[in-house]
């Protein structure tokens, strides 16, 4: 009963502020304030406020929230452990089977790393161009200071 009265008062005050805002020719802001001020009275009319009040003072409801929290905690902890181990049991079995298939025979003469894909190395010094000559005085200053 008190919650409904408070929500009604908040809505009435909000509508009053919206009327003053509209009087000041700020219609868009007035419409937004009116929309926000109608929410509490709408919640009262739909019964949401009564439901929340009944839930807040119900020990059964709080026990239910506790059970939901415990379920969420169990679920999230098992997911964390599963991620740490590297997937589900089926995934681990497949990974072990794949590693056995890809194993190198003990009598292999070449390493099983495969051919290298290393790019050809560039020459250590590139030929100087005209733009590089522009920086010769800067290079001289840096060499003078030992940099």
Coordinates of C-alpha atoms in Angstrom, one line a residue:
X1 CA 0.0 0.0 0.0
X2 CA 2.8 2.4 0.8
X3 CA 4.7 1.5 -2.3
X4 CA 1.7 2.3 -4.5
X5 CA 1.3 5.6 -2.8
X6 CA 5.0 6.5 -3.3
X7 CA 4.9 5.5 -7.0
X8 CA 1.7 7.6 -7.5
X9 CA 3.4 10.6 -5.9
X10 CA 6.5 10.2 -8.0
X11 CA 4.4 10.0 -11.1
X12 CA 2.4 13.1 -10.2
X13 CA 5.6 15.0 -9.4
X14 CA 7.2 14.0 -12.7
X15 CA 4.1 15.0 -14.7
X16 CA 4.2 18.4 -12.9
X17 CA 7.8 18.9 -13.9
X18 CA 6.9 17.9 -17.5
X19 CA 4.2 20.5 -17.5
X20 CA 6.6 23.2 -16.4
X21 CA 9.1 22.1 -19.0
X22 CA 6.5 22.2 -21.7
X23 CA 5.5 25.7 -20.5
X24 CA 9.1 26.7 -21.2
X25 CA 8.7 25.6 -24.8
X26 CA 11.0 22.5 -24.4
X27 CA 8.5 20.0 -25.7
X28 CA 10.9 17.2 -26.5
X29 CA 12.3 17.2 -23.0
X30 CA 8.8 17.5 -21.5
X31 CA 7.7 14.5 -23.5
X32 CA 10.7 12.5 -22.2
X33 CA 10.1 13.5 -18.6
X34 CA 6.4 12.6 -18.9
X35 CA 7.4 9.2 -20.3
X36 CA 9.7 8.5 -17.4
X37 CA 7.2 9.7 -14.8
X38 CA 4.5 7.4 -16.2
X39 CA 6.6 4.3 -15.6
X40 CA 6.1 4.0 -11.8
X41 CA 2.3 4.3 -12.1
X42 CA 2.3 1.8 -14.9
X43 CA 4.2 -0.7 -12.7
X44 CA 1.6 -0.2 -9.9
X45 CA -1.3 -0.8 -12.4
X46 CA 0.2 -4.0 -13.8
X47 CA 0.8 -5.4 -10.3
X48 CA 4.6 -5.6 -10.6
X49 CA 5.1 -3.5 -7.5
X50 CA 2.8 -5.8 -5.5
X51 CA 4.7 -8.8 -6.8
X52 CA 8.0 -7.3 -5.9
X53 CA 6.8 -6.5 -2.4
X54 CA 5.5 -10.0 -2.0
X55 CA 8.8 -11.4 -3.2
X56 CA 10.9 -9.2 -1.0
X57 CA 9.2 -10.3 2.2
X58 CA 8.9 -14.0 1.3
X59 CA 11.4 -16.5 2.7
X60 CA 10.5 -19.0 0.0
X61 CA 11.4 -16.6 -2.7
X62 CA 14.7 -15.8 -1.1
X63 CA 15.4 -19.5 -0.8
X64 CA 14.6 -19.9 -4.5
X65 CA 17.1 -17.1 -5.3
X66 CA 19.7 -18.9 -3.3
X67 CA 19.1 -22.2 -5.2
X68 CA 19.3 -20.3 -8.5
X69 CA 22.6 -18.8 -7.3
X70 CA 24.0 -22.1 -6.3
X71 CA 23.0 -23.6 -9.7
X72 CA 24.7 -20.7 -11.5
X73 CA 27.8 -21.1 -9.4
X74 CA 28.1 -24.8 -10.1
X75 CA 27.5 -24.2 -13.8
X76 CA 30.1 -21.5 -14.1
X77 CA 32.7 -23.4 -12.1
X78 CA 32.4 -26.5 -14.2
X79 CA 32.7 -24.4 -17.4
X80 CA 35.9 -22.9 -16.0
X81 CA 37.4 -26.2 -15.1
X82 CA 36.4 -27.6 -18.5
X83 CA 38.1 -24.7 -20.3
X84 CA 41.2 -25.1 -18.2
X85 CA 41.5 -28.8 -19.1
X86 CA 41.1 -28.1 -22.7
X87 CA 37.5 -29.0 -23.6
X88 CA 35.1 -31.8 -23.0
X89 CA 36.1 -35.5 -22.5
X90 CA 35.3 -36.2 -26.2
X91 CA 37.6 -33.3 -27.3
X92 CA 40.5 -34.6 -25.2
X93 CA 40.1 -38.1 -26.6
X94 CA 40.2 -36.8 -30.1
X95 CA 43.3 -34.7 -29.4
X96 CA 45.1 -37.7 -27.9
X97 CA 44.2 -39.9 -31.0
X98 CA 45.4 -37.1 -33.3
X99 CA 48.7 -36.8 -31.5
X100 CA 49.3 -40.5 -31.8
X101 CA 48.6 -40.5 -35.5
X102 CA 51.0 -37.6 -36.1
X103 CA 53.9 -39.1 -34.2
X104 CA 57.2 -39.6 -35.9
X105 CA 58.5 -43.1 -36.4
X106 CA 61.6 -43.9 -34.3
X107 CA 63.7 -44.7 -37.4
X108 CA 62.9 -41.5 -39.2
X109 CA 66.0 -39.9 -40.7
X110 CA 64.7 -36.4 -41.3
X111 CA 63.1 -34.1 -38.7
X112 CA 59.3 -34.0 -38.9
X113 CA 59.1 -30.2 -38.7
X114 CA 58.6 -29.9 -42.4
X115 CA 60.2 -27.6 -45.0
X116 CA 61.0 -24.1 -43.7
X117 CA 59.0 -21.2 -45.1
X118 CA 61.5 -18.6 -44.2
X119 CA 61.7 -15.6 -46.5
X120 CA 64.9 -14.9 -48.3
X121 CA 67.1 -12.6 -46.3
X122 CA 67.6 -9.1 -47.6
X123 CA 71.0 -7.6 -48.0
X124 CA 72.3 -5.9 -44.8
X125 CA 72.8 -2.5 -46.4
X126 CA 70.4 -1.2 -49.0
X127 CA 71.8 1.0 -51.7
X128 CA 71.6 4.7 -50.9
X129 CA 69.2 6.8 -52.8
X130 CA 68.9 10.5 -53.2
X131 CA 66.5 10.8 -50.2
X132 CA 69.0 9.0 -48.0
X133 CA 71.6 11.6 -48.9
X134 CA 69.3 14.3 -47.4
X135 CA 69.7 12.7 -44.0
X136 CA 73.5 12.5 -44.2
X137 CA 73.9 15.6 -42.0
X138 CA 71.5 14.1 -39.4
X139 CA 73.5 10.8 -39.4
X140 CA 76.7 12.8 -38.9
X141 CA 75.3 14.6 -35.9
X142 CA 74.1 11.3 -34.4
X143 CA 77.5 9.7 -34.9
X144 CA 79.2 12.6 -33.3
X145 CA 77.1 12.1 -30.2
X146 CA 77.7 8.4 -30.2
X147 CA 74.1 7.4 -31.0

